[in-house]
XYZ file of C-alpha atoms in Angstrom:
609
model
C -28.819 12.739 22.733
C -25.622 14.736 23.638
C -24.679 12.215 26.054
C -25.207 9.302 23.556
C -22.743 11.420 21.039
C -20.236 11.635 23.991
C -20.443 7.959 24.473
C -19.888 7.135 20.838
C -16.521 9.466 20.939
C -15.211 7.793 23.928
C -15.708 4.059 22.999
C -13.925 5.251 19.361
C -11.396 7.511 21.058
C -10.953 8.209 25.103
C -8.123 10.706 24.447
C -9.320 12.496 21.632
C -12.857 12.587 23.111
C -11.335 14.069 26.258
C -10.016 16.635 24.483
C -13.102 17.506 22.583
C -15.010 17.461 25.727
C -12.702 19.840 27.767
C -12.874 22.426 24.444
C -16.471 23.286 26.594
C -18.663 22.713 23.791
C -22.217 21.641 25.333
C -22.013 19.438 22.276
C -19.792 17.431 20.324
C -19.930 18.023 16.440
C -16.608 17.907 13.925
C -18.052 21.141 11.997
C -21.137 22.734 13.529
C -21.393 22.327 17.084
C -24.568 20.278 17.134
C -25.230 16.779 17.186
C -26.853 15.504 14.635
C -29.931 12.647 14.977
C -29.879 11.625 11.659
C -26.071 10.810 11.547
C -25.396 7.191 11.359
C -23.019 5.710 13.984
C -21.702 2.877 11.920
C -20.314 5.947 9.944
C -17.690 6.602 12.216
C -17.291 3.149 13.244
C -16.383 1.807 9.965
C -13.635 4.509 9.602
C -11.836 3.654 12.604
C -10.106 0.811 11.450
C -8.772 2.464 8.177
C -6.671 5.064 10.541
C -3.775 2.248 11.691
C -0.576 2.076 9.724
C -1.656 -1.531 9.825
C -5.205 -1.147 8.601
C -6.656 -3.994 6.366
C -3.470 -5.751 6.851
C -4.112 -9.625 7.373
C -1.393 -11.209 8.651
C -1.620 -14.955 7.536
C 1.203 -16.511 9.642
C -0.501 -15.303 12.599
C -3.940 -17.281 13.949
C -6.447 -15.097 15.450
C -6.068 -16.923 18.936
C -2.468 -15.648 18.720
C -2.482 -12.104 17.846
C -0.466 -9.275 19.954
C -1.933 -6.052 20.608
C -0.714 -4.439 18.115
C -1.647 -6.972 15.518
C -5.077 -6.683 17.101
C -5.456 -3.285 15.403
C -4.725 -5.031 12.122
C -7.724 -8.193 12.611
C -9.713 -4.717 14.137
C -12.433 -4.708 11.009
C -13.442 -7.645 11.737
C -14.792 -6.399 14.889
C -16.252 -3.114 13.898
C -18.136 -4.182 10.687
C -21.850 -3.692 11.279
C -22.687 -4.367 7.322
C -23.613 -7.868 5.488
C -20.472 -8.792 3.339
C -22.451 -10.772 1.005
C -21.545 -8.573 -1.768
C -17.477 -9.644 -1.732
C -18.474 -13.136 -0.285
C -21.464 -13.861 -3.160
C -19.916 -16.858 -4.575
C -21.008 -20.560 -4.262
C -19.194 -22.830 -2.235
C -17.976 -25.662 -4.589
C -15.971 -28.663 -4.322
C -11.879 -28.122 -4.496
C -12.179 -30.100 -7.928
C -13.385 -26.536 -9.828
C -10.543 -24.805 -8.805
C -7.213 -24.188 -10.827
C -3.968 -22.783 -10.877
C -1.606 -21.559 -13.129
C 1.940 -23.297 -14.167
C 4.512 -22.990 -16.346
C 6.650 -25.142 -19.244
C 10.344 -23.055 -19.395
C 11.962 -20.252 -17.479
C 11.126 -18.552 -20.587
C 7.542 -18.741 -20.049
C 7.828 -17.700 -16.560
C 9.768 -14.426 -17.719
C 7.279 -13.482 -20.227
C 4.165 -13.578 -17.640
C 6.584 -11.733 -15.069
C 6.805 -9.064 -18.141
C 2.480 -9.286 -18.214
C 1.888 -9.023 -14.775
C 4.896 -8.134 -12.508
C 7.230 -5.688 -13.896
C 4.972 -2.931 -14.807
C 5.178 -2.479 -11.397
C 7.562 -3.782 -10.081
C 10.359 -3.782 -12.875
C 13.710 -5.893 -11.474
C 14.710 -6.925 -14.688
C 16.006 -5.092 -17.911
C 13.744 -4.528 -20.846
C 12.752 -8.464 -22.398
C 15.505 -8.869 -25.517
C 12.714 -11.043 -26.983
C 9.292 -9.829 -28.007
C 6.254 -10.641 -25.212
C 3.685 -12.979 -26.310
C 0.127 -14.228 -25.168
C 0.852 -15.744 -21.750
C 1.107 -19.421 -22.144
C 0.110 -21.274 -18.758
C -1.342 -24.504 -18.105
C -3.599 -25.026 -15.734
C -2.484 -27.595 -12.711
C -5.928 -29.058 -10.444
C -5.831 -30.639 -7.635
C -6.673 -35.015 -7.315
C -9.319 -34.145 -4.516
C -9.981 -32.182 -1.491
C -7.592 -33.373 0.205
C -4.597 -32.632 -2.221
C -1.706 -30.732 -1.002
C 0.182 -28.456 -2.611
C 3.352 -30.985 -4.247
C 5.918 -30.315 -6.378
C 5.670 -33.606 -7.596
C 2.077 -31.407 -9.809
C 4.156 -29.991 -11.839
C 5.664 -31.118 -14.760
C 8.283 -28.147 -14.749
C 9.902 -26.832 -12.030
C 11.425 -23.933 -11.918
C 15.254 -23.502 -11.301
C 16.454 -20.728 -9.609
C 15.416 -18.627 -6.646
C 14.412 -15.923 -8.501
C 11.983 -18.277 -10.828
C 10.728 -19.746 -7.857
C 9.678 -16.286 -6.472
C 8.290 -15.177 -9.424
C 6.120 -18.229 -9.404
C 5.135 -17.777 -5.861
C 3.992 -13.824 -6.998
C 2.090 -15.850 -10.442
C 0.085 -18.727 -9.217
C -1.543 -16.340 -7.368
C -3.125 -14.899 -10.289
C -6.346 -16.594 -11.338
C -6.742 -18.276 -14.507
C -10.039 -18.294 -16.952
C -10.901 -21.864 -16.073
C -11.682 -21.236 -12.444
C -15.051 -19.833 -12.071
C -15.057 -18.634 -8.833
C -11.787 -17.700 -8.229
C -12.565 -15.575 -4.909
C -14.037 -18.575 -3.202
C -12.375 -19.397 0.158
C -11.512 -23.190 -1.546
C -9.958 -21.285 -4.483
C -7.849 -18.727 -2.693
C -6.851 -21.261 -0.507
C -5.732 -23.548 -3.067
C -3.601 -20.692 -4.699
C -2.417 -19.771 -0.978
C -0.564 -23.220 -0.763
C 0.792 -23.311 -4.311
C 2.079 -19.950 -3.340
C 4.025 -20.707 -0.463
C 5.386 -24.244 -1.690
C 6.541 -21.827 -4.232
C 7.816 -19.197 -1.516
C 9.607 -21.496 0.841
C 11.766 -22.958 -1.964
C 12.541 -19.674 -3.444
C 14.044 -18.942 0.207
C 15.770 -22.409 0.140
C 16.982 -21.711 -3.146
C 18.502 -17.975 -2.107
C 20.181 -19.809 1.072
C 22.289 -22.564 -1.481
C 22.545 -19.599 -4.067
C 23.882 -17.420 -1.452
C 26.759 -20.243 -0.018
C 27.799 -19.994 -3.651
C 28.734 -16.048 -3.538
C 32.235 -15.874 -2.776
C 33.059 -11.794 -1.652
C 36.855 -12.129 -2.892
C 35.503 -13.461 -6.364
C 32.970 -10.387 -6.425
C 35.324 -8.239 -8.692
C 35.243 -10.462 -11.407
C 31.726 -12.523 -10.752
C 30.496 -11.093 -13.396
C 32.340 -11.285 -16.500
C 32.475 -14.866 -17.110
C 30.560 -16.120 -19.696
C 28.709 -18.619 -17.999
C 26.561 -15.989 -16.632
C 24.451 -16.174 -20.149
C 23.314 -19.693 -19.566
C 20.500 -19.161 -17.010
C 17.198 -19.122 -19.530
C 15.528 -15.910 -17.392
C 17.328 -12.912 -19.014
C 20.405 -12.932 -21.034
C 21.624 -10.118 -19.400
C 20.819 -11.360 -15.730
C 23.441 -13.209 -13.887
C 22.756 -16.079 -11.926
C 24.524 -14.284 -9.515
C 21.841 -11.410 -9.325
C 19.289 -14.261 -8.809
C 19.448 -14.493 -5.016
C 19.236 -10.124 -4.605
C 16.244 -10.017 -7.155
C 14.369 -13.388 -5.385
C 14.842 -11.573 -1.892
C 13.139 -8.458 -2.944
C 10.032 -10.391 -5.129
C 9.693 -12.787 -1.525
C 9.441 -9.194 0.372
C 6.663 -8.013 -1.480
C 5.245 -11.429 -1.796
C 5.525 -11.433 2.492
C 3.601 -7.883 2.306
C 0.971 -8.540 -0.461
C 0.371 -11.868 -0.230
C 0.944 -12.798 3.469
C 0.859 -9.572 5.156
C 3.752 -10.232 7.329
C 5.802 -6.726 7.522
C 7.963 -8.318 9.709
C 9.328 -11.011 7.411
C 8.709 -7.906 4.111
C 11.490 -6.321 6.149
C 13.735 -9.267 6.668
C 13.594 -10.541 3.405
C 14.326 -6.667 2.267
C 16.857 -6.282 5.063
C 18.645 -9.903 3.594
C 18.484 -8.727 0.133
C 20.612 -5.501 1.026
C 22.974 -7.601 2.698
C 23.855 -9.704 0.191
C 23.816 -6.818 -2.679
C 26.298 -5.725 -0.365
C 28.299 -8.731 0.086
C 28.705 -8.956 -3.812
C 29.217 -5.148 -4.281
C 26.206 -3.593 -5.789
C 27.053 -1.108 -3.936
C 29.756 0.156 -5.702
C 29.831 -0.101 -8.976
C 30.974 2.769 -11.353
C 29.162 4.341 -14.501
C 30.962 1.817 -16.645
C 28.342 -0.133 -19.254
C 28.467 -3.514 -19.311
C 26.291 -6.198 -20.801
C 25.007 -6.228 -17.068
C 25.079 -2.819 -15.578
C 21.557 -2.839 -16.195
C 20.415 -5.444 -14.432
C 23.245 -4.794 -11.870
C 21.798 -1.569 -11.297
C 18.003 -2.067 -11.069
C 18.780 -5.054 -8.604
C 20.965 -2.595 -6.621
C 18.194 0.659 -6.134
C 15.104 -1.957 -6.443
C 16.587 -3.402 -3.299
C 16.617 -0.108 -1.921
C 13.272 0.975 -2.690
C 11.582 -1.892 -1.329
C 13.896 -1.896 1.787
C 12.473 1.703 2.412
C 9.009 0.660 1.310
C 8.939 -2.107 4.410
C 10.483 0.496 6.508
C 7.335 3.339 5.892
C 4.976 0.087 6.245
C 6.987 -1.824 9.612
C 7.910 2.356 10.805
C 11.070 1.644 11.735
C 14.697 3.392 9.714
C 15.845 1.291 6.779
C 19.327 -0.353 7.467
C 20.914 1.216 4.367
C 20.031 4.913 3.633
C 19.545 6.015 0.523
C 22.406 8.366 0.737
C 25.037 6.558 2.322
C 28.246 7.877 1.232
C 29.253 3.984 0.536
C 27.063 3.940 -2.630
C 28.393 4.794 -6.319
C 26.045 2.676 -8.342
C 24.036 4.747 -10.976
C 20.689 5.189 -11.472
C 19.257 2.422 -13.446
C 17.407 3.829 -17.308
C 13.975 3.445 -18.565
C 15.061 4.708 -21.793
C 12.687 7.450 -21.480
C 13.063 11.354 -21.905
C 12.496 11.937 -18.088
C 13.717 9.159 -16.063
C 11.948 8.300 -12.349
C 14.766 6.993 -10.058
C 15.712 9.891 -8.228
C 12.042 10.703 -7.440
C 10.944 6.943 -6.811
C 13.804 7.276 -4.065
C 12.833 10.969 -2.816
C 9.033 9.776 -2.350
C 10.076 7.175 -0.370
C 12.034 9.121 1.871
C 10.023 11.823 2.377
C 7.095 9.256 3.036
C 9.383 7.866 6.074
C 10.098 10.862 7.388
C 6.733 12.186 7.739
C 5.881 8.832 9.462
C 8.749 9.456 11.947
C 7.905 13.258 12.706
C 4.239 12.416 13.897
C 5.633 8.984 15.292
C 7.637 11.486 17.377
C 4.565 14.091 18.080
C 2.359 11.157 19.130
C 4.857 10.019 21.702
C 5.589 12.860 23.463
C 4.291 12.989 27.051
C 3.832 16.245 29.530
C 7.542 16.579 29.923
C 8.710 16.897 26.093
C 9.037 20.165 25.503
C 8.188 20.618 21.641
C 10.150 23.759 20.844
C 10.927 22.981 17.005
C 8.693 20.947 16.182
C 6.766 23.300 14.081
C 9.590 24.523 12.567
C 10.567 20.401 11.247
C 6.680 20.423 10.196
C 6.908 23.451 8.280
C 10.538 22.671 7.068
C 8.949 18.968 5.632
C 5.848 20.263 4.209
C 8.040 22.468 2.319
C 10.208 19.969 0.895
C 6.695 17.751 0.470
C 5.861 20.963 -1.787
C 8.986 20.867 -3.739
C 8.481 17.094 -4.485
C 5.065 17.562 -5.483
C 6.243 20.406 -8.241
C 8.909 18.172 -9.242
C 6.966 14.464 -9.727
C 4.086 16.857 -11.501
C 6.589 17.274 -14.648
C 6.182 14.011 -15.976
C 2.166 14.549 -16.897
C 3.636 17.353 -19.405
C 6.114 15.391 -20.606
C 5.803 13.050 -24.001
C 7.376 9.545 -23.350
C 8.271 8.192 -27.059
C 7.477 4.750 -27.862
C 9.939 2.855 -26.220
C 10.095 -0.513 -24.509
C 9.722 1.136 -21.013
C 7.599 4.127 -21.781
C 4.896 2.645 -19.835
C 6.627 1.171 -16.755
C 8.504 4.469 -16.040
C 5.391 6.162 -16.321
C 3.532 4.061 -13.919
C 6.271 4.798 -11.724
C 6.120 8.529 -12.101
C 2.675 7.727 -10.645
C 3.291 5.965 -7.724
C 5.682 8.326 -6.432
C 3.674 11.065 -7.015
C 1.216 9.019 -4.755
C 3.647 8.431 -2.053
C 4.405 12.085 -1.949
C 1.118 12.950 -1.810
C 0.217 9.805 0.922
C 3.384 11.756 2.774
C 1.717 14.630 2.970
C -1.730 13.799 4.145
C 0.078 11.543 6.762
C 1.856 14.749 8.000
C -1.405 16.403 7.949
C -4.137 14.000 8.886
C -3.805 14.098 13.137
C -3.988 17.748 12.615
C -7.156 17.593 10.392
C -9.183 15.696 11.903
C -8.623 16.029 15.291
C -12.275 16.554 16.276
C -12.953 13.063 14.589
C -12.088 9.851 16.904
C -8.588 8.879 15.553
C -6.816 5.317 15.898
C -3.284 6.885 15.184
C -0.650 4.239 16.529
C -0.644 3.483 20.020
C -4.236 4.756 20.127
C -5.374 2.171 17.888
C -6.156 -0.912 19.858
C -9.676 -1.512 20.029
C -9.743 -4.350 23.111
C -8.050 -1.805 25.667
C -10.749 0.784 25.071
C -12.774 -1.487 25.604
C -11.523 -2.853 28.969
C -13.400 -1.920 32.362
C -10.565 0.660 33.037
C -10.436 2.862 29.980
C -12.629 5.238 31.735
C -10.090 6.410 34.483
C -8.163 8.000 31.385
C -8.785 11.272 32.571
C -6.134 13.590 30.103
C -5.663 13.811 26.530
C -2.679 12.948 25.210
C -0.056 16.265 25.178
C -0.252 16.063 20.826
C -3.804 16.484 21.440
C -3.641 19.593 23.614
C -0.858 21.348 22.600
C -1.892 20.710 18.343
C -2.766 24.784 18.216
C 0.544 25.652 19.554
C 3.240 22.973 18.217
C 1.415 22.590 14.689
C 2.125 25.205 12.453
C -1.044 24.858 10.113
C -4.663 25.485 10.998
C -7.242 22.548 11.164
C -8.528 24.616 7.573
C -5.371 24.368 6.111
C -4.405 20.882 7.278
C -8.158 19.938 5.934
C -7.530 21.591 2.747
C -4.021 20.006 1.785
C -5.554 16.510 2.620
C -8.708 17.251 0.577
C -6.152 18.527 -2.143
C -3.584 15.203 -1.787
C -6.778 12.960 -1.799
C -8.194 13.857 -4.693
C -4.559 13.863 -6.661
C -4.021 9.917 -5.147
C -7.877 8.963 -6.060
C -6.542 10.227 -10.134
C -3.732 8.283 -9.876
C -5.638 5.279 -8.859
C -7.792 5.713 -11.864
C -5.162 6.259 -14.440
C -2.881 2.857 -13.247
C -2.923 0.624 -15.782
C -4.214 -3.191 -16.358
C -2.032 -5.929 -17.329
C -1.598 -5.683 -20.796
C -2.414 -9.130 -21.982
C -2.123 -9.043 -25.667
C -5.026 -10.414 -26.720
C -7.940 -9.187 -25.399
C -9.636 -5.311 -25.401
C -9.426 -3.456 -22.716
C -12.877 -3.779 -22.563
C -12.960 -7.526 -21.892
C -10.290 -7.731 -19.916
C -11.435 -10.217 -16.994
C -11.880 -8.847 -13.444
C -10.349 -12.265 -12.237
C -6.551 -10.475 -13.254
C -5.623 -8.288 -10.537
C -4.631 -4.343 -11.609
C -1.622 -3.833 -9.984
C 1.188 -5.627 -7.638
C -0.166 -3.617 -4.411
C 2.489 -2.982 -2.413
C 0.746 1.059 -2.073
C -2.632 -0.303 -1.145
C -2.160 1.876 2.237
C -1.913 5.230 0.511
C -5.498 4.194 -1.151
C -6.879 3.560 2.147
C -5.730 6.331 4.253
C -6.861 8.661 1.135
C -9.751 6.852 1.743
C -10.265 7.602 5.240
C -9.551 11.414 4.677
C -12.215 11.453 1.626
C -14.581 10.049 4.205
C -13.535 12.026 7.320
C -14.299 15.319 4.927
C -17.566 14.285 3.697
C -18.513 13.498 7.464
C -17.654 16.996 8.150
C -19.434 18.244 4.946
C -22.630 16.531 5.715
C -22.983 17.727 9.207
C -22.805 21.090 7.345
C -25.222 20.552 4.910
C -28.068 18.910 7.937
C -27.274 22.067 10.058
C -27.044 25.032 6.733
C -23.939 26.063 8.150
C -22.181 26.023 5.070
C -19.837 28.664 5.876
C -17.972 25.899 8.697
C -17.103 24.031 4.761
C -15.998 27.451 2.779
C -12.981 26.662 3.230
C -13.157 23.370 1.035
C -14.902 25.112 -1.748
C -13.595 27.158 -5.255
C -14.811 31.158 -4.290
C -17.979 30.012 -2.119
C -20.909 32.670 -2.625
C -23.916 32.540 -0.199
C -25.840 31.981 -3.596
C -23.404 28.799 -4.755
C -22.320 27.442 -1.230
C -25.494 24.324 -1.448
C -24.425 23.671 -5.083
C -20.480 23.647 -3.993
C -21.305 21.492 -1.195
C -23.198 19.034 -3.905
C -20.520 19.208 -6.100
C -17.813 18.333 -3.636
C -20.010 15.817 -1.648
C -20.259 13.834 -5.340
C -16.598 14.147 -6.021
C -16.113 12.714 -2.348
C -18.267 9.988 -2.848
C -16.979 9.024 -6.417
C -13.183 9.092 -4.494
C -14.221 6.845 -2.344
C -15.845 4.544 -5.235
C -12.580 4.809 -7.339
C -10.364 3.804 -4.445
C -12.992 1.112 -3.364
C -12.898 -0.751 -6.869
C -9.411 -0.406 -7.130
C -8.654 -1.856 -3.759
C -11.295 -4.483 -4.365
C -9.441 -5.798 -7.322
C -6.710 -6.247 -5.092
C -8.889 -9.198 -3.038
C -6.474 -12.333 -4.814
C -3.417 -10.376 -2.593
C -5.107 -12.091 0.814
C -2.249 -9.862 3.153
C -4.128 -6.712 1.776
C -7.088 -7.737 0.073
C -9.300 -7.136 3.227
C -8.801 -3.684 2.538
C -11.137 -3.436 0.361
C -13.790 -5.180 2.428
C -12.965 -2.224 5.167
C -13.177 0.920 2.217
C -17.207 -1.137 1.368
C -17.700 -0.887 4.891
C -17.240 2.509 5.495
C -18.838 3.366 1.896
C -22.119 1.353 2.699
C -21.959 3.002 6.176
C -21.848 6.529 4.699
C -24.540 5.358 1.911
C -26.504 3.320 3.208
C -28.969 2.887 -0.313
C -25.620 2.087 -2.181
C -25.486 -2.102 -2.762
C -21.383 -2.057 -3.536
C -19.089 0.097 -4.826
């Protein structure tokens, strides 16, 4: 049985399992020492794939015949799944003619579903100057199976770049009048509309672009042709090309999962906000600093959002002494810029401190290291104290009251994502990891993975260059998890002004999920503790799990261990449905296939999440 265990470790993990194994424990268990017959093995197998900065990722310019190594680690749950998938696949297969997508008349119309569905969470433009209405789409279906995506189906088209983008992000939405809008015939219908939609945006931002003239930049924006365009009449056309470039790199994440073109697409828009001097604009108000300025630190945020994702430094730091521009306004009594840019900061840099720890070999010496952990856990700390203030503070009723508080949210749950990231490796070390380079399935599996005969130098030297304990590190994740699984739960639906929250259809999805990997690395660390906390509760060695409980007693430890092992699971389940919803994105939708794997792994009676 022990040797079984050992074999288990070392097809999930050679180096960590090598480690474990030369810790001289006659047996290999995360908590208690023992191994344990009744623990399922497609437990651990299903977590392995949520560990990769990549995981769940499906890259859909990429064929499966064609993928790297590294993009291996992103197709890896396809490989590891032992479960039936019936419950996210249950739909009928139908003929093409069922399926629908969504269009629009004016660039009106296409503003006022970008207000619905887009800018609560992803808010480019300045508050609408005319009051939101019922979205009013028509519904475009295709001659035959054979149809291809035309613009010749549409009776309006839109005109600019950043229409065009918008529509690429829309179509994708399902409408009411397609029944089975998660059917491979359906998402591949919206798929194409998508990208017809997607490629001309980018044609669009390359004419747009040939039209910026640098020396003209001064004044670009005072003539009074800038009102025509129908969008916004506080958007200049010349904005167009900045916002279209940022909506295409979340579109390339979301929708295509390609981080590589997220990153050029964000890397593009900051070069030609530069080239028309975002940049460097004063505090004067305008009828377009607004928009001016949300184009300006939007661009940044999702340039530093493709940077945590593709782990690689953004081209433009957030704190280059070039920049002037102000902070953009919500209207609201506590305003989320500075920490929307903070949280994405401190996100990269906890990526690039255990980048570096991973990568060290036996001759890096690692004499600060602890001292950068301990210096950015600290600051992690601060953050936290700081994005808590807005759930005390009262946001009055105006236009933006919501949007900047979703936005409190979600940098409170890249703080938090930061800081289980800086903490995870050191948590869970006794559990088989996939953590970057470690994460491609097909070498460990080669005939001569077993002639790896040492553990990587992070792996022996974690006591010494890590300045937390494997309790502590346990406890902040547990702590950060639980904080991110709220958040989750408290995100709002599109409001679509007309129906009840409680018929809202499931077809709409929640959110524009450019954070789906914070969800599913909380997941993993929800799951990773309740492996730990069941091996406790087969062996009674609660005491190895005091540590995660509130003043354990001898007398309380089996109902603490009850009472966390529920709030666990019901983590998990809010993250899971969440993630789920997310299944219309097809770059990210997979993960919530991967977060039902690993569920129905840990449970196996459960049906779904």
């Amino acid at each position: 049985m022990v040797l079984e265990h050992r074999k288990h470790v070392v097809t999930a993990n050679i180096p960590v399992a090598i480690a474990l194994a030369k810790r001289g424990s006659a047996v290999i268990n995360p908590v208690a020492g023992v191994v344990l017959a009744e623990e399922p093995k497609p437990f651990l197998d299903n977590m392995i794939g949520l560990v990769s900065p990549y995981a769940g990722i499906h890259n859909l310019d990429l064929s499966p015949d064609s993928l790297s190594m590294v993009d291996g680690a992103q197709q890896i749950w396809g490989q590891l799944t032992p479960h039936d998938d019936s419950s996210f696949d249950s739909v009928p297969r139908h003929d093409r003619g069922s399926s629908a997508v969504r269009a629009y008349q004016s660039e009106a119309e296409i503003a006022n579903a970008y207000y619905i569905y887009i800018h609560p969470y992803l808010p480019l433009l300045p508050p609408p100057v005319a009051p939101q209405h019922e979205d009013h789409h028509t519904v475009i279906r295709p001659f035959d199976e054979a149809s291809q995506a035309k613009k010749s189906h549409f009776a309006y088209w839109p005109t600019s770049s950043l229409t065009l983008a918008l529509s690429a992000m829309l179509v994708l939405i399902p409408t009411a009048e397609d029944t089975f809008p998660i059917a491979e015939t359906s998402l591949a219908l919206r798929r194409s509309y998508a990208q017809l939609f997607a490629q001309a945006a980018l044609t669009a931002v390359e004419t747009e672009t040939d039209d910026l003239s640098p020396a003209s930049s001064t004044n670009m924006f005072e003539a009074e042709s800038c009102r025509a365009h129908g969008l916004h009449p506080q958007v200049p056309t010349q904005l167009h090309p900045v916002m279209a470039l940022v909506v295409l790199s979340i579109y390339e994440y979301c929708q295509r999962g390609n981080i590589s073109r997220m990153r050029a697409r964000g890397n593009q828009a900051i070069t030609t906000a530069m080239d028309i001097s975002l940049h460097r604009l004063d505090s004067t108000a305008t009828d377009y600093s607004e928009a001016q300025r949300r184009a300006w630190w939007m661009t940044i945020w999702v340039s530093y959002l493709s940077s945590n994702l593709h782990i690689s430094p953004p081209i433009v730091s957030m704190d280059d002494p070039r920049i002037t521009t102000p902070y953009p306004k919500f209207g609201v009594c506590l305003e989320p810029w500075s920490i929307m840019m903070k949280a994405q900061g401190a996100l990269f840099e906890s990526h690039k401190i255990v980048q570096n720890i991973e990568r060290v070999d036996e001759t890096t010496i690692l004499p600060d290291f602890g001292t950068r952990i301990r210096n950015l856990d600290s600051n992690l700390v601060s953050l936290i104290g700081e994005a808590d203030h807005h759930i005390l503070a009262t946001f009055d009723e105006e236009p933006e009251a919501s949007i900047a508080q979703n936005m409190w949210m979600i940098s409170r749950m890249f703080i938090h994502a930061a800081r289980i990231r800086l903490h995870r490796f050191r948590a869970f070390m006794d559990i088989p990891l996939f953590l970057d380079k470690y994460c491609d399935l097909a070498a460990i599996n080669t005939a001569d993975f077993p002639h790896q005969t040492s553990p990587p130098k992070w792996v022996t030297d974690c006591d010494v260059s890590f300045p937390f304990t494997e309790q502590e590190s346990s406890i902040i994740c547990l702590k950060s998890s639980l904080v991110i699984t709220t958040i989750y739960r408290n995100l709002p639906y599109p409001n679509l002004l007309t129906s009840p929250p409680s018929s809202r259809s499931t077809a709409y999805p929640k959110t524009i999920p450019y954070f789906a990997c914070s969800g599913i690395q909380t997941c993993y660390a929800l799951l990773m503790l309740l492996h730990r906390l069941r091996a406790s509760i087969a062996t009674g060695r609660f005491e190895d799990c005091y540590h995660l409980f509130n003043n354990p007693t001898p007398a309380s430890e089996i109902a603490d261990a009850e009472r966390l092992r529920e709030e666990l699971r019901h983590g998990v389940e809010i993250l899971g449905r969440s993630l789920k919803s997310d299944v219309i994105f097809e770059g990210v939708g997979g993960m919530g296939q991967e977060v039902e794997g690993a569920y129905l792994a840990a449970f196996p009676n459960s049906f779904e999440i």
